[in-house]
Amino acid sequence: MNQGKFITFEGGDGSGKTTQLSRTIDWLKSQGKHVLQTFEPGDSALGKEIRRLLLSGEHTPVPAAELLLFLADRAQHVETVIKPALAAGKWVVCDRYTDSTLAYQLAGRALKDNGQLRDMLAWAECGVSPDKTIWLDLSVEDAAARMASREAGGEAANRLDNEKVSFHKAVYAAFDNIQRENPTRVQRINAGQSIEDVQADIQTVLGQL
Ligand code: TYD
């Protein structure tokens, strides 16, 4: 059977991910692909509840609980949404995946890992790893400037957006490491360019699949 492709988008808050995702979906469709656009956390019926628990700010989970909630969301998402779409031959484009957990929970929360946590991250993927990951690379300083102007425009920040600069620096450094450790899977895209140039770079990368 024609297996689809699994593409993930990663990047710090303010990197332009939402705009680039929607342009990429339009482009893939124009190429005749069947596409499923999805996101984490929260794009399953159970995940919707988990997302609210994680991001509303009503609760402050301890780091271990936060990690486990993201992984619970992922397992549910993979089994009920991603796998069926891939089996139907679709291209699945997912806004954030395991690399976000590595960056935000393991690095951002500075969870000590003797290898067990990475194994758990792999286990929660239920056998589905990205064929390609687009990392929209934007410095913490540039991202903060973009976020400030968005919030001035009325867009609400979630519980993780509101973390301090040192947290976002740890997240950035983690994405940088992930890219160096997985240079074939993870493609770094300079997110400081114009919207058109970023999109052109993404199309070049995905065109090679
Ligand atoms: P969201 O509002 O979906 O948007 P964006 O991706 O544009 O930031 O926010 C999801 C938040 O959850 C974001 O702050 C990153 C965080 N996150 C984690 O901390 N760990 C994870 O494993 C995932 C998937 C997301």
Short mmCIF file of C-alpha atoms and ligand atoms in Angstrom, two decimals:
data_model
loop_
_atom_site.label_atom_id
_atom_site.label_comp_id
_atom_site.label_asym_id
_atom_site.label_seq_id
_atom_site.Cartn_x
_atom_site.Cartn_y
_atom_site.Cartn_z
CA MET A 1 0.00 0.00 0.00
CA ASN A 2 1.07 3.57 -0.64
CA GLN A 3 2.38 4.81 2.72
CA GLY A 4 2.20 8.53 3.23
CA LYS A 5 4.94 10.80 4.55
CA PHE A 6 5.18 12.21 8.03
CA ILE A 7 6.45 15.77 8.24
CA THR A 8 6.83 17.72 11.48
CA PHE A 9 7.33 21.44 12.02
CA GLU A 10 9.31 22.69 15.00
CA GLY A 11 10.42 26.06 16.25
CA GLY A 12 10.19 28.41 19.16
CA ASP A 13 7.15 30.55 19.78
CA GLY A 14 7.13 33.43 17.29
CA SER A 15 9.12 31.61 14.57
CA GLY A 16 6.35 31.96 11.98
CA LYS A 17 5.40 28.30 12.18
CA THR A 18 1.64 28.82 11.79
CA THR A 19 1.96 30.88 8.61
CA GLN A 20 4.51 28.52 7.08
CA LEU A 21 2.46 25.46 7.95
CA SER A 22 -0.64 26.73 6.22
CA ARG A 23 1.32 27.80 3.13
CA THR A 24 3.04 24.42 3.02
CA ILE A 25 -0.29 22.59 3.22
CA ASP A 26 -1.67 24.68 0.34
CA TRP A 27 1.43 23.95 -1.72
CA LEU A 28 1.34 20.19 -1.05
CA LYS A 29 -2.33 20.10 -2.05
CA SER A 30 -1.52 22.01 -5.24
CA GLN A 31 0.97 19.21 -6.00
CA GLY A 32 -1.89 16.71 -5.84
CA LYS A 33 -1.01 15.26 -2.41
CA HIS A 34 -3.65 14.12 0.04
CA VAL A 35 -2.74 15.98 3.21
CA LEU A 36 -3.71 15.85 6.84
CA GLN A 37 -2.77 18.90 8.89
CA THR A 38 -2.52 18.20 12.59
CA PHE A 39 -0.84 19.48 15.77
CA GLU A 40 0.32 18.65 19.28
CA PRO A 41 -0.76 18.86 21.96
CA GLY A 42 -4.48 18.36 21.51
CA ASP A 43 -5.57 17.08 18.11
CA SER A 44 -7.56 14.05 19.27
CA ALA A 45 -10.71 13.87 21.37
CA LEU A 46 -8.77 12.88 24.50
CA GLY A 47 -5.94 15.23 23.52
CA LYS A 48 -8.26 18.21 23.60
CA GLU A 49 -8.75 17.63 27.32
CA ILE A 50 -5.03 17.05 27.89
CA ARG A 51 -4.20 20.28 26.04
CA ARG A 52 -6.45 22.27 28.32
CA LEU A 53 -4.84 20.71 31.39
CA LEU A 54 -1.39 21.52 30.06
CA LEU A 55 -1.76 25.02 28.69
CA SER A 56 -4.65 26.87 30.32
CA GLY A 57 -2.61 27.93 33.32
CA GLU A 58 -5.26 26.56 35.68
CA HIS A 59 -2.77 23.89 36.81
CA THR A 60 1.00 23.93 37.21
CA PRO A 61 2.08 20.33 36.71
CA VAL A 62 5.40 19.27 38.20
CA PRO A 63 7.97 18.63 35.43
CA ALA A 64 7.49 14.85 35.47
CA ALA A 65 3.70 15.19 35.24
CA GLU A 66 4.04 17.73 32.43
CA LEU A 67 6.26 15.35 30.48
CA LEU A 68 3.89 12.42 30.95
CA LEU A 69 0.86 14.45 29.85
CA PHE A 70 2.60 15.45 26.61
CA LEU A 71 3.52 11.80 26.02
CA ALA A 72 -0.03 10.62 26.75
CA ASP A 73 -1.32 13.13 24.23
CA ARG A 74 1.23 11.89 21.68
CA ALA A 75 0.44 8.19 22.00
CA GLN A 76 -3.29 8.88 21.61
CA HIS A 77 -2.63 11.17 18.65
CA VAL A 78 -0.36 8.69 16.87
CA GLU A 79 -2.67 5.72 17.26
CA THR A 80 -5.99 7.43 16.52
CA VAL A 81 -5.04 10.17 14.04
CA ILE A 82 -1.56 9.87 12.52
CA LYS A 83 -1.32 6.14 11.83
CA PRO A 84 -4.71 5.87 10.09
CA ALA A 85 -3.85 8.85 7.85
CA LEU A 86 -0.43 7.45 6.91
CA ALA A 87 -1.98 4.06 6.19
CA ALA A 88 -4.43 5.82 3.84
CA GLY A 89 -1.44 7.22 1.93
CA LYS A 90 -1.76 10.79 3.21
CA TRP A 91 1.00 13.25 3.88
CA VAL A 92 0.65 14.10 7.55
CA VAL A 93 1.98 17.51 8.51
CA CYS A 94 2.18 17.93 12.26
CA ASP A 95 2.76 21.16 14.18
CA ARG A 96 5.28 19.99 16.85
CA TYR A 97 6.21 16.44 17.88
CA THR A 98 8.85 14.64 19.96
CA ASP A 99 11.56 17.25 19.35
CA SER A 100 9.38 19.77 21.22
CA THR A 101 9.23 17.42 24.20
CA LEU A 102 13.00 17.04 24.15
CA ALA A 103 13.42 20.80 23.98
CA TYR A 104 10.67 22.06 26.32
CA GLN A 105 10.49 19.27 28.91
CA LEU A 106 13.90 17.57 28.98
CA ALA A 107 15.95 20.71 28.31
CA GLY A 108 13.61 23.55 29.36
CA ARG A 109 12.64 21.87 32.62
CA ALA A 110 16.16 20.47 32.98
CA LEU A 111 14.88 16.94 33.66
CA LYS A 112 17.75 14.66 34.49
CA ASP A 113 17.98 11.88 31.93
CA ASN A 114 20.10 8.78 32.27
CA GLY A 115 18.72 7.53 28.95
CA GLN A 116 15.38 6.36 30.34
CA LEU A 117 13.52 9.51 29.37
CA ARG A 118 14.74 9.39 25.77
CA ASP A 119 13.58 5.77 25.63
CA MET A 120 10.17 6.88 26.89
CA LEU A 121 9.99 9.59 24.26
CA ALA A 122 10.71 7.00 21.56
CA TRP A 123 8.18 4.57 23.07
CA ALA A 124 5.40 7.20 23.11
CA GLU A 125 5.83 7.63 19.32
CA CYS A 126 4.29 4.15 18.92
CA GLY A 127 6.63 3.42 16.02
CA VAL A 128 6.02 6.61 14.03
CA SER A 129 9.04 8.89 13.47
CA PRO A 130 9.12 11.86 11.12
CA ASP A 131 10.42 11.41 7.58
CA LYS A 132 11.44 15.07 7.68
CA THR A 133 11.40 17.78 10.32
CA ILE A 134 11.39 21.45 9.41
CA TRP A 135 13.00 23.53 12.15
CA LEU A 136 12.21 27.23 11.81
CA ASP A 137 15.30 28.69 13.37
CA LEU A 138 14.88 32.13 14.95
CA SER A 139 16.95 33.53 17.82
CA VAL A 140 15.30 33.95 21.22
CA GLU A 141 15.74 37.73 20.93
CA ASP A 142 14.05 37.98 17.51
CA ALA A 143 11.28 35.61 18.61
CA ALA A 144 10.63 37.68 21.75
CA ALA A 145 10.31 40.85 19.67
CA ARG A 146 7.73 39.17 17.41
CA MET A 147 5.80 37.78 20.39
CA ALA A 148 5.66 41.20 22.05
CA SER A 149 4.07 42.77 18.99
CA ARG A 150 1.58 39.89 18.75
CA GLU A 151 0.52 40.22 22.35
CA ALA A 152 0.09 43.94 21.80
CA GLY A 153 -2.29 42.85 19.00
CA GLY A 154 -4.35 40.88 21.52
CA GLU A 155 -3.12 37.28 20.93
CA ALA A 156 -3.04 35.37 24.23
CA ALA A 157 0.17 33.67 25.39
CA ASN A 158 -0.06 30.12 26.84
CA ARG A 159 1.50 28.88 30.10
CA LEU A 160 4.73 27.85 28.34
CA ASP A 161 5.03 31.04 26.25
CA ASN A 162 5.14 32.89 29.55
CA GLU A 163 8.28 31.11 30.81
CA LYS A 164 11.36 33.23 31.44
CA VAL A 165 14.12 33.97 28.93
CA SER A 166 16.49 31.34 30.40
CA PHE A 167 13.84 28.68 29.66
CA HIS A 168 13.48 29.80 26.05
CA LYS A 169 17.27 29.89 25.67
CA ALA A 170 17.49 26.27 26.87
CA VAL A 171 14.74 25.32 24.42
CA TYR A 172 16.60 27.03 21.57
CA ALA A 173 19.90 25.33 22.46
CA ALA A 174 18.11 21.98 22.52
CA PHE A 175 16.66 22.44 19.02
CA ASP A 176 20.12 23.42 17.82
CA ASN A 177 21.54 20.19 19.29
CA ILE A 178 18.75 18.05 17.90
CA GLN A 179 19.47 19.43 14.43
CA ARG A 180 23.19 18.69 14.75
CA GLU A 181 22.49 15.16 15.99
CA ASN A 182 19.98 14.45 13.18
CA PRO A 183 21.24 16.42 10.18
CA THR A 184 19.45 14.24 7.64
CA ARG A 185 16.03 14.23 9.26
CA VAL A 186 16.01 17.77 10.67
CA GLN A 187 16.32 20.65 8.22
CA ARG A 188 17.24 24.01 9.67
CA ILE A 189 15.45 26.89 7.92
CA ASN A 190 16.43 30.50 8.57
CA ALA A 191 13.14 31.88 9.90
CA GLY A 192 14.46 35.46 9.90
CA GLN A 193 13.95 35.68 6.12
CA SER A 194 10.82 36.98 4.40
CA ILE A 195 7.73 34.77 4.47
CA GLU A 196 8.23 34.01 0.76
CA ASP A 197 11.89 33.03 1.15
CA VAL A 198 11.18 30.78 4.14
CA GLN A 199 8.42 29.08 2.17
CA ALA A 200 10.68 28.63 -0.86
CA ASP A 201 13.29 26.90 1.34
CA ILE A 202 10.65 24.60 2.80
CA GLN A 203 9.39 23.66 -0.65
CA THR A 204 12.91 22.86 -1.78
CA VAL A 205 13.39 20.51 1.18
CA LEU A 206 10.03 18.76 0.87
CA GLY A 207 10.35 18.57 -2.91
CA GLN A 208 13.28 16.20 -2.36
CA LEU A 209 11.05 13.70 -0.58
P1 TYD B 1 0.49 26.13 20.77
O1 TYD B 1 -0.44 27.16 21.25
O2 TYD B 1 -0.11 24.88 20.19
O3 TYD B 1 1.32 26.81 19.67
P2 TYD B 1 2.78 27.05 19.18
O4 TYD B 1 3.28 25.73 18.67
O5 TYD B 1 2.57 28.04 18.10
O6 TYD B 1 3.59 27.58 20.30
O7 TYD B 1 1.45 25.78 21.97
C1 TYD B 1 1.88 24.55 22.31
C2 TYD B 1 2.83 24.73 23.46
O8 TYD B 1 3.18 23.45 24.00
C3 TYD B 1 4.12 25.41 23.07
O9 TYD B 1 4.42 26.39 24.04
C4 TYD B 1 5.15 24.30 23.11
C5 TYD B 1 4.58 23.35 24.09
N1 TYD B 1 4.95 21.93 23.92
C6 TYD B 1 5.76 21.32 24.88
O10 TYD B 1 6.18 21.96 25.85
N2 TYD B 1 6.08 20.00 24.73
C7 TYD B 1 5.62 19.24 23.69
O11 TYD B 1 5.92 18.04 23.60
C8 TYD B 1 4.76 19.88 22.72
C9 TYD B 1 4.22 19.09 21.57
C10 TYD B 1 4.46 21.23 22.88
#
